[in-house]
Coordinates of C-alpha atoms in Angstrom, one line a residue:
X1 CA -32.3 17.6 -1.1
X2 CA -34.9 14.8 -0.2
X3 CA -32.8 12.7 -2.8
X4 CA -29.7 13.2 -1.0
X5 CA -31.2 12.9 2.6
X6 CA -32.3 9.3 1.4
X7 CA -29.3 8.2 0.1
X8 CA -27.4 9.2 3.4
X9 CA -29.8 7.9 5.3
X10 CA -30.1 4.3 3.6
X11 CA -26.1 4.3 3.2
X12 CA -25.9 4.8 6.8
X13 CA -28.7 1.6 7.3
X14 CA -26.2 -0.4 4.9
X15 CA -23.2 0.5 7.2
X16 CA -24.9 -1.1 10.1
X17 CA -25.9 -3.7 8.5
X18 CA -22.5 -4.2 7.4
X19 CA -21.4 -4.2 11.2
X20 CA -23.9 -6.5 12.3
X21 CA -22.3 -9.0 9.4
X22 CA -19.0 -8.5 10.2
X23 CA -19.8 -9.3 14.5
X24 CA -17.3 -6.4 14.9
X25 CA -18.9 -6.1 18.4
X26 CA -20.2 -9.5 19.3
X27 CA -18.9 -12.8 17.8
X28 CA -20.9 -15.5 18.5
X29 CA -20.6 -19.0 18.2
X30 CA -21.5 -20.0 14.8
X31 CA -23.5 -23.0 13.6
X32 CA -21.5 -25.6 11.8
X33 CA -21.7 -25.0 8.0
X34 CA -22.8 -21.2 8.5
X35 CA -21.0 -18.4 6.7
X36 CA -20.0 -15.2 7.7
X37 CA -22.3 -12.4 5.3
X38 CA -20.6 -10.2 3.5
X39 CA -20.6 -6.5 4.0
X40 CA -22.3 -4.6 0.9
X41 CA -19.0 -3.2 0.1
X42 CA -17.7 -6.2 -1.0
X43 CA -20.0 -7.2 -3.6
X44 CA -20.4 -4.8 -6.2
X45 CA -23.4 -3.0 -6.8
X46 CA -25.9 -4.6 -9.3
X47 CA -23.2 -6.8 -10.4
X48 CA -22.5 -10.6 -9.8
X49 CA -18.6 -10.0 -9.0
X50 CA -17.2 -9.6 -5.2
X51 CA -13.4 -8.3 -4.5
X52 CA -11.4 -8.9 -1.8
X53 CA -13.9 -11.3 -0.4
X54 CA -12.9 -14.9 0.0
X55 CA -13.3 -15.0 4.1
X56 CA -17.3 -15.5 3.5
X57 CA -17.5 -18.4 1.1
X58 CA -19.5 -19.0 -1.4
X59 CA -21.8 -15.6 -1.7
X60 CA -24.9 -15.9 -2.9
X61 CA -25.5 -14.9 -6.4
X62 CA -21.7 -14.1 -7.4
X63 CA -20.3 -15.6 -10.1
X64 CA -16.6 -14.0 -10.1
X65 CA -14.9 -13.6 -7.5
X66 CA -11.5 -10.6 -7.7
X67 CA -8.3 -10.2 -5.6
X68 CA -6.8 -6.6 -5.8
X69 CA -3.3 -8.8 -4.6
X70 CA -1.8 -11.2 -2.5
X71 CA -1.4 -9.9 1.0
X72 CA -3.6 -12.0 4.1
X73 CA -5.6 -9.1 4.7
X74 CA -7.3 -9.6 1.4
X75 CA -7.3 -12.7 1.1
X76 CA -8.3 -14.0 4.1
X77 CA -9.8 -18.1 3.9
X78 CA -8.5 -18.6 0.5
X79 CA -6.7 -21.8 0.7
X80 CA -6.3 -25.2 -1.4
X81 CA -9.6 -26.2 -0.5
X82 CA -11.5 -22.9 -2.3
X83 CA -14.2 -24.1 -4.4
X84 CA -16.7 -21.1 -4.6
X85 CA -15.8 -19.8 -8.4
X86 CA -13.4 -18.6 -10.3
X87 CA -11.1 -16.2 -9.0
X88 CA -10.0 -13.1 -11.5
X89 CA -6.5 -11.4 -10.8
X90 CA -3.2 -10.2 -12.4
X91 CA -0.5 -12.7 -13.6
X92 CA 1.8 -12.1 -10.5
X93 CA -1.0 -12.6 -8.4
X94 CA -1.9 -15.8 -9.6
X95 CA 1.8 -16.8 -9.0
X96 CA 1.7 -16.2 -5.5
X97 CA -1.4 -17.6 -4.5
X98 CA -0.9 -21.0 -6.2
X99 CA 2.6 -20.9 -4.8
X100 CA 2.0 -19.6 -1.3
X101 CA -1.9 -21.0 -0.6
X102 CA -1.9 -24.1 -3.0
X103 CA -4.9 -22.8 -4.2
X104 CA -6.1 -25.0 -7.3
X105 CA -4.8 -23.1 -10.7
X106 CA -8.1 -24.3 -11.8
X107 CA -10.2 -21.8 -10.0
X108 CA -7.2 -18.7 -10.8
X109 CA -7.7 -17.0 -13.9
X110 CA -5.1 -14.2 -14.4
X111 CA -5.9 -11.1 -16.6
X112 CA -3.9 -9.3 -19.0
X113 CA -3.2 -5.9 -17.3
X114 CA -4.5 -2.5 -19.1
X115 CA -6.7 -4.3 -21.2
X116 CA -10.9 -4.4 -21.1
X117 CA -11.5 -7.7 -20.9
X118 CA -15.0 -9.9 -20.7
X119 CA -15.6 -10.9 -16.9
X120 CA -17.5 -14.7 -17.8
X121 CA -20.7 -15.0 -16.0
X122 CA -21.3 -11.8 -15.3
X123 CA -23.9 -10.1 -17.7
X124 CA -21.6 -8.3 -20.4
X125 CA -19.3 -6.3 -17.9
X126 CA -16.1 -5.7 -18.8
X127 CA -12.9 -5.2 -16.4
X128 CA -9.3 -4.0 -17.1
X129 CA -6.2 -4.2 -14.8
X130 CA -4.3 -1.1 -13.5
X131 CA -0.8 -1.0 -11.8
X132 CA -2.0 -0.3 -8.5
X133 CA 1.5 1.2 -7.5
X134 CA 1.0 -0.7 -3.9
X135 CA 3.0 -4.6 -3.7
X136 CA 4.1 -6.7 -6.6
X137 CA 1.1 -8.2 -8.8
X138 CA -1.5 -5.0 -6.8
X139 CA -4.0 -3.6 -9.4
X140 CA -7.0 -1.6 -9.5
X141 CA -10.2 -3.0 -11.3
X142 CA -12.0 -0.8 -13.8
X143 CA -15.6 -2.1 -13.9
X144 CA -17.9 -1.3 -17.0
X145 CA -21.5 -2.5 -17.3
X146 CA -25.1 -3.4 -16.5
X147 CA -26.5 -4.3 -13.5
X148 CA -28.6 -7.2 -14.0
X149 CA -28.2 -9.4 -10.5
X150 CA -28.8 -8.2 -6.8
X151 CA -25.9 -10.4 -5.4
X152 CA -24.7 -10.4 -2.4
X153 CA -26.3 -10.6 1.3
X154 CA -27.2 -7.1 1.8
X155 CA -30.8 -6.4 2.0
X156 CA -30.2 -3.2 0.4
X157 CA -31.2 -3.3 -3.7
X158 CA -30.4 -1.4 -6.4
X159 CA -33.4 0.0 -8.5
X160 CA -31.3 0.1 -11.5
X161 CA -30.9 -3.5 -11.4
X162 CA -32.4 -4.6 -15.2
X163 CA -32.6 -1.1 -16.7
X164 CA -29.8 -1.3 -19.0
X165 CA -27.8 1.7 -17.9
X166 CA -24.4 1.3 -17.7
X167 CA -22.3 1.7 -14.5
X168 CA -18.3 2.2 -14.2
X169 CA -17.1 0.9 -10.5
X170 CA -13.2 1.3 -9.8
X171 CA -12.1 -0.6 -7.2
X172 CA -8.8 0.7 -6.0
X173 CA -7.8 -2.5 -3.3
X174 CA -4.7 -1.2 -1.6
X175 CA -2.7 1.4 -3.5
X176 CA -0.7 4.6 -3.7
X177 CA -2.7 7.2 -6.0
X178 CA -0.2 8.9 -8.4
X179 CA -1.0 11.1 -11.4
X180 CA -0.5 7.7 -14.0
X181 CA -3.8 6.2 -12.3
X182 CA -6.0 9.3 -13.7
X183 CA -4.3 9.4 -16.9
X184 CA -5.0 6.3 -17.6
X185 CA -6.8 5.5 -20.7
X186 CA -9.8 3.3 -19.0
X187 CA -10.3 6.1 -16.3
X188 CA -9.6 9.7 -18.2
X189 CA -12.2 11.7 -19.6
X190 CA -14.7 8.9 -17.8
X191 CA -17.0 9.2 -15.0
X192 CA -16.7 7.1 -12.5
X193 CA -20.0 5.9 -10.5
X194 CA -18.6 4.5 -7.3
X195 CA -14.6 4.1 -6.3
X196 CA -13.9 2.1 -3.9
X197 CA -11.3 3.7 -1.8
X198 CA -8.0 2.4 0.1
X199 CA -8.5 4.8 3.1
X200 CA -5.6 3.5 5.2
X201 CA -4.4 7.0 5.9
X202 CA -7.3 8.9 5.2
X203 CA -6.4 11.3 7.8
X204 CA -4.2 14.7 7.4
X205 CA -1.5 13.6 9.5
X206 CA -0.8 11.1 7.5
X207 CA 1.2 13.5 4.5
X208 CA 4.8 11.5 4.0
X209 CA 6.8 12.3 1.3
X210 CA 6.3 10.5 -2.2
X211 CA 7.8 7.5 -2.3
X212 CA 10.4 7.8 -5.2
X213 CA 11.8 10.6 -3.1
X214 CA 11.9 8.4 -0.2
X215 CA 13.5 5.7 -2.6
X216 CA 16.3 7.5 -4.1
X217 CA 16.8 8.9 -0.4
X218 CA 17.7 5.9 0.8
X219 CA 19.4 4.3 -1.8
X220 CA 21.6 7.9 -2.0
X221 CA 22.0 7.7 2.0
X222 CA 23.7 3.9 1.6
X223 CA 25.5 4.7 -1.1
X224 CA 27.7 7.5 1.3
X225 CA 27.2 5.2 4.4
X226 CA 28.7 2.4 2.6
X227 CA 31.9 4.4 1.2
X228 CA 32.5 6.2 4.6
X229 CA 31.3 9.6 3.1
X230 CA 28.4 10.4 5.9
X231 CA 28.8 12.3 8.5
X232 CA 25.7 13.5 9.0
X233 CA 23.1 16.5 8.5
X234 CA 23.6 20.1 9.6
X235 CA 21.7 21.6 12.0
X236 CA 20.0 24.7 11.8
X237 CA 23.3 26.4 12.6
X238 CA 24.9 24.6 9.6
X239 CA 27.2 22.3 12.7
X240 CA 26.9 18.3 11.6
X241 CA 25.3 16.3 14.1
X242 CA 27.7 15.0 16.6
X243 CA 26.1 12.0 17.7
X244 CA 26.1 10.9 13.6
X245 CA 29.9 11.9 13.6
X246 CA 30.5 9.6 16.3
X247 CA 28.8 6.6 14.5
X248 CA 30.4 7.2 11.0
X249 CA 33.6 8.9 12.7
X250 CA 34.7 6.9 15.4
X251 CA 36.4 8.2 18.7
X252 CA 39.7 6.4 20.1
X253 CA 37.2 5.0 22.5
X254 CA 34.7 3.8 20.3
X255 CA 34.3 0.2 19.2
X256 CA 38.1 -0.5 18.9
X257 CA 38.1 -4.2 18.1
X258 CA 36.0 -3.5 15.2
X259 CA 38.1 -1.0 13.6
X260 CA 40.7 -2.6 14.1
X261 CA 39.5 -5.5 12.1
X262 CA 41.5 -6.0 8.6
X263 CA 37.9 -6.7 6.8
X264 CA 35.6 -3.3 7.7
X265 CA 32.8 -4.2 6.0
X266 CA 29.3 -2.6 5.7
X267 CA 26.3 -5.2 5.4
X268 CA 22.8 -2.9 4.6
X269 CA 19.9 -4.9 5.6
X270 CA 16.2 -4.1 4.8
X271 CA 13.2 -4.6 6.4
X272 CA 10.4 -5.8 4.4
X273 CA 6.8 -7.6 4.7
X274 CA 6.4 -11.4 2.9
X275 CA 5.5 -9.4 -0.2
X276 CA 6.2 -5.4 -0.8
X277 CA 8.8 -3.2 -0.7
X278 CA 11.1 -5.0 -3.3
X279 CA 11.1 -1.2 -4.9
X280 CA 13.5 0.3 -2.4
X281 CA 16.2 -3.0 -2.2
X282 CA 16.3 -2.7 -5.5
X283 CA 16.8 1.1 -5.6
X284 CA 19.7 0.5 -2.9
X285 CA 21.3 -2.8 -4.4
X286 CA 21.5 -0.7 -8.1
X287 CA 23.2 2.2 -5.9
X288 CA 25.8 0.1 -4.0
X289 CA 26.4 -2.0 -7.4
X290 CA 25.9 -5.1 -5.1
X291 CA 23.7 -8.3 -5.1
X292 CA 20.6 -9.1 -2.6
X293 CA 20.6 -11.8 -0.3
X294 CA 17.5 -13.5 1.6
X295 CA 16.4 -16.3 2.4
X296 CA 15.3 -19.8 0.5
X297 CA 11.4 -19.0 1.5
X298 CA 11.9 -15.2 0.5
X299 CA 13.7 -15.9 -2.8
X300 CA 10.8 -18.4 -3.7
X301 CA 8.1 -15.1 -3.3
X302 CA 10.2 -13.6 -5.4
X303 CA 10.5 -15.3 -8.1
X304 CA 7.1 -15.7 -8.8
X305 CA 7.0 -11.8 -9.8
X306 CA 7.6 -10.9 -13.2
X307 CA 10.6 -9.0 -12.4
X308 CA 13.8 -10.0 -14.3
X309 CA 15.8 -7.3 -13.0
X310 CA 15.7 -8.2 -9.4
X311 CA 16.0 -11.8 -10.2
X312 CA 19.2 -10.9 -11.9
X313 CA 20.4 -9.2 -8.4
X314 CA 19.5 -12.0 -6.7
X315 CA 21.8 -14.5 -4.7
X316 CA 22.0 -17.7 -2.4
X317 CA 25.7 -16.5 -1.0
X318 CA 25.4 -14.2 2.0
X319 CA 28.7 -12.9 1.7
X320 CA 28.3 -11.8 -2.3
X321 CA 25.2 -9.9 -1.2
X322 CA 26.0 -6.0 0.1
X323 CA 22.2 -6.2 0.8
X324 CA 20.0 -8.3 2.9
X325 CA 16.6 -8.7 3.2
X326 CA 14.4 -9.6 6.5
X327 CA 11.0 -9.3 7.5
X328 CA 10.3 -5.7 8.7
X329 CA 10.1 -7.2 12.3
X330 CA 14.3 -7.9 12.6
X331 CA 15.1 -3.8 12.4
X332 CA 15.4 -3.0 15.7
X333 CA 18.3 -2.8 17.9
X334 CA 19.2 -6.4 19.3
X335 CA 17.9 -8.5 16.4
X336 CA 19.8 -6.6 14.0
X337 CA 23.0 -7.0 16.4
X338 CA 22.8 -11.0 16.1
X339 CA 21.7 -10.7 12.9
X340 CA 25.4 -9.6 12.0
X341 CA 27.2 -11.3 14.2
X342 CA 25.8 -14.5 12.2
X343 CA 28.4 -13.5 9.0
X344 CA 30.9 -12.2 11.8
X345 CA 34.4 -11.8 10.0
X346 CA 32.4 -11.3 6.8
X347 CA 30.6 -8.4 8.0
X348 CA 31.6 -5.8 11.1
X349 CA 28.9 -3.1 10.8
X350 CA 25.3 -2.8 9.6
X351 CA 22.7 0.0 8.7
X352 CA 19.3 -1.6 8.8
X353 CA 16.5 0.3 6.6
X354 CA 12.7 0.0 8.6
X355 CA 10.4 1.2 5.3
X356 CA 6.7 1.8 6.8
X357 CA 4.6 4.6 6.4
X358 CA 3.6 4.4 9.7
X359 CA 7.1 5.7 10.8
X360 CA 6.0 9.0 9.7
X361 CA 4.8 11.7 12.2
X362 CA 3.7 15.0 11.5
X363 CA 5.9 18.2 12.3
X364 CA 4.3 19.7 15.4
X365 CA 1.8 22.7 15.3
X366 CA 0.6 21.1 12.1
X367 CA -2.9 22.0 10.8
X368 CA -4.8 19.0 10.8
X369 CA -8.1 20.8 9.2
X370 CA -6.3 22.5 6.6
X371 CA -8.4 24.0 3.3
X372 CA -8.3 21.3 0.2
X373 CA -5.8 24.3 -1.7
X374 CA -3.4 24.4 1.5
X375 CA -3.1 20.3 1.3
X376 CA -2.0 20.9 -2.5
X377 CA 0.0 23.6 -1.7
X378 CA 1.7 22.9 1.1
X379 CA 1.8 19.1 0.0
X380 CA 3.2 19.9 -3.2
X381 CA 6.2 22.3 -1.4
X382 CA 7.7 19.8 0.5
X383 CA 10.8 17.9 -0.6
X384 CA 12.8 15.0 0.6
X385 CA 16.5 14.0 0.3
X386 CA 19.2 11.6 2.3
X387 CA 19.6 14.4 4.5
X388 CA 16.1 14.0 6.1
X389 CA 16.5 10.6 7.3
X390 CA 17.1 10.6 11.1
X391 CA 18.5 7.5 12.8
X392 CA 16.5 5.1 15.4
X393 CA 16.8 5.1 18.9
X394 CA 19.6 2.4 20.2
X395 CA 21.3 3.1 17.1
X396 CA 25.1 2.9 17.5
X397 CA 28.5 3.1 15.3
X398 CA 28.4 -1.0 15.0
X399 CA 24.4 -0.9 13.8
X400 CA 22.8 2.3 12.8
X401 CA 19.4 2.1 11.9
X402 CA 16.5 4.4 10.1
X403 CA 13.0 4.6 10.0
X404 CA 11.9 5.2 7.0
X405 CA 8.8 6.9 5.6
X406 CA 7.9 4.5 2.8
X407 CA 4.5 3.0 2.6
X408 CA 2.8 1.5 -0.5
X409 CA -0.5 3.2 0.5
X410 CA -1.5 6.9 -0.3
X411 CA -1.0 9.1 1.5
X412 CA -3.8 11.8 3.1
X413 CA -2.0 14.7 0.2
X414 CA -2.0 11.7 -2.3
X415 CA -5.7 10.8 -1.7
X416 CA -6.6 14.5 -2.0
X417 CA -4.5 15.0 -5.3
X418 CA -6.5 11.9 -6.6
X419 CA -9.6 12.8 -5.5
X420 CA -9.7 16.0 -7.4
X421 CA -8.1 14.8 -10.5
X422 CA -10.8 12.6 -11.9
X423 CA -14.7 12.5 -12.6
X424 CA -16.6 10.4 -10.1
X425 CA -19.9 10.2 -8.1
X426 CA -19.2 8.3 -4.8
X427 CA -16.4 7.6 -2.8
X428 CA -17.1 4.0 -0.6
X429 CA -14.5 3.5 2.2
X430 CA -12.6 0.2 2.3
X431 CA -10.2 0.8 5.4
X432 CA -11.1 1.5 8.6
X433 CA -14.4 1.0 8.7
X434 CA -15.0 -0.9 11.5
X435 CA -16.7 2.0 13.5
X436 CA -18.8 4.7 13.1
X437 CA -16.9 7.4 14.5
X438 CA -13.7 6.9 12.0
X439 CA -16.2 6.5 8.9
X440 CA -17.7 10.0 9.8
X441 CA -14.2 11.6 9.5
X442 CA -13.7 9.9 6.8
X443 CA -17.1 10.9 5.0
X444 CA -16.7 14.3 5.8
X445 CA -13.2 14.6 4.3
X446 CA -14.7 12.8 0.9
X447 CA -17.4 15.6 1.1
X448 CA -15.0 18.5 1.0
X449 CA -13.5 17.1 -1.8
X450 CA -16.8 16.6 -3.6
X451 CA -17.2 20.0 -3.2
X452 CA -14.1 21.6 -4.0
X453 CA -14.2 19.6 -7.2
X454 CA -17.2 21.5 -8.4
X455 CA -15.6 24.5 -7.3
X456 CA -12.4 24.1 -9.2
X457 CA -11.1 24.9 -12.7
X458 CA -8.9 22.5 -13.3
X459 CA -9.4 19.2 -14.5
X460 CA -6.4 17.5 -12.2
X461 CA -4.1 18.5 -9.9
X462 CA -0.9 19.2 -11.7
X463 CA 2.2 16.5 -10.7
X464 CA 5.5 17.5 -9.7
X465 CA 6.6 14.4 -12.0
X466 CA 4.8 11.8 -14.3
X467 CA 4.7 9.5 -10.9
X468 CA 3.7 11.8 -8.4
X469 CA 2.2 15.1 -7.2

């Protein structure tokens, strides 16, 4: 008990230190040639490696530095000018950072994925690449070895440091836990001394559906858009909904000039972010047997993926394309309007796709302190089909849009299912960690599931499919 009390009680010390660092409360002015410290979270423990961490320079004693993938949140301050040490990623990665930041391909090292490879530098640990499941290039880090440096700016020491025991760290960046990250060779049958956690929706009303239900959803829901078949779900009475009828059916009244056009032609447009959700174009292009259209700067991300397949879909003609992409800001009501009047005689109507798992909100009366077997259960009981997508305020016959519950992050059921499918020791958060009120929900949900994990008598949490629970 003593034991325990200390380490909360100098884990809670390392969290304020880690505030101070980051001037979450106060920013002030900083010398010229400072540097920002980095939180201990971002070095790993023992170890002479930082992920995720370009925004604080060069830290003092690390020799590698990671990135989990190329969106600006992670890698803030990296830029053509980097010249703190090499930086350790996945092939796609490397693509998009040389192509996007200029950074010097003399500094970026890509790694073979699902292999254990030697990390230079850094004491005789080991690291292999996982398939995060989050953006294009995204990967978890698998971390195995001694710690033999205390790196880093935290005043907080390991007392293992030099002792020859071996540590395994995963780091999971931003991803979306499904059953193939535990089944993985490096992870099963392994325990697992700290995981670094993507606690974006570490919260229980955060429970979407999985995301190749939300794919095949959409892609399905196109498909009968597209080809006139939709009219909408029933209701609890088994009557369709009207107001759909009236988009897909139109009255005498409604929007004449367009149906009365020779060329009544459906244009699909999704939203997506500079790099991510290339999974459910795809998914919608395949269905509508179409290509995808977007623009020069958009087909230039790309095509720095290792992605044949989508390149092969890919077009510079507008009007060859039954699918468009945009960023995720365009799908709402009057953007999308102009949007389609740009490729007017080409196109007359559009349905506009708004992927984000922040669409998502709980069905009322929800329990949002449910029992770790209820999340399972309950999680594991829910389905999701075309017929579940509702349409967007403003949505009309002419431009019909739908939020969509996709996100490439796990969800609060996902994080659960992970969390009680593997061997591991301590859970560090990575997301929302900015104050202390959040980080105690968050700890107190990560101690449940420590818990219930000793309780239970199974190994994992058995998946509804081979990519999700």
């Amino acid at each position: 008990l003593y034991s325990v009390l200390m380490a909360s009680c100098k884990e809670n010390e390392a969290w304020k230190e880690a505030d101070l660092a980051e001037d979450r409360n106060v920013r002030p002015t900083r010398a010229p040639g400072s540097r920002r410290k980095a939180p201990f979270y971002k070095v790993l423990q023992g170890m002479p490696i930082a992920v995720d961490a370009f925004r604080y320079g060069t830290i003092p004693g690390v020799t590698a530095y990671f990135l989990t993938h190329a969106h600006s949140d992670h890698y803030t301050n990296l830029a053509s000018n980097w010249k703190s040490g090499p930086i350790y990623c996945s092939g796609d990665t490397a693509n998009l950072i040389i192509h996007m930041l200029s950074v010097d391909p003399k500094w970026v090292h890509p790694l073979p994925m699902d292999v254990p490879t030697i990390v230079p530098d850094s004491g005789g640990v080991t690291v292999t690449l996982i398939e995060a499941n989050h953006c294009p290039g995204s990967c978890l880090f698998l971390f195995e070895g001694p710690q033999t440096v205390h790196a880093g700016d935290s005043a907080f020491k390991s007392p293992f440091v030099g002792s020859g025991k071996a540590f395994r760290y995963l780091h999971c960046g931003d991803f979306r836990a499904s059953p193939q990250h535990v089944m993985h060779p490096a992870v099963r049958g392994k325990q697992i001394d700290h995981v670094y956690l993507d606690t974006t929706y570490l919260d229980p009303k955060y429970t979407f559906p999985p995301q190749p239900l939300v794919i095949s959803a959409c892609a399905e829901l196109a498909k009968r858009i597209v080809s006139g078949e939709w009219v909408g779900a029933p209701d609890a009475n088994g009557k369709r909904n009207s107001t759909m009828d009236a988009w897909v059916i139109p009255s005498d009244r409604a929007d004449d000039n367009v149906m009365k056009q020779p060329k009544d032609r459906m244009l699909v447009v999704v939203g997506t972010y500079s790099i991510g959700k290339e999974r459910i174009v795809k998914a919608i292009a395949q269905a509508l047997k179409t290509k995808i259209y977007c623009d020069a700067h958009k087909a230039a991300i790309l095509r720095c993926q290792n992605d044949p397949e989508l390149h092969a879909l890919l077009t510079k003609d507008p009007s060859e394309a039954g699918v468009h992409v945009v960023p995720l800001s365009m799908i709402v009501s009057d953007k999308l309007k102009a949007y389609v009047q740009r490729f007017k005689g080409t196109y007359s109507r559009a349905v506009g796709f708004r992927p984000t798992g922040w669409t998502y909100t709980p069905p009322s009366g929800s329990d949002l302190s449910p029992t770790i077997p209820s999340i399972i259960s309950r999680g594991q009981s829910r389905s999701f089909t075309h017929a579940d997508l509702k349409p967007m305020q403003k949505s009309t016959f002419g431009v019909q849009m739908y939020g969509v519950p996709y996100s490439e992050h796990s969800s609060f059921f996902e994080l659960t299912c992970f969390a009680m499918s593997f061997d591991w020791v301590k859970m560090i958060a990575t997301v929302n960690v900015g104050n202390e009120r959040p980080r105690a929900k968050m700890a107190k949900w990560v101690e449940r599931w420590e818990i219930d994990k000793k309780r239970s008598q199974e190994a994992m949490v058995k998946p509804r499919a081979a990519d999700y629970w």
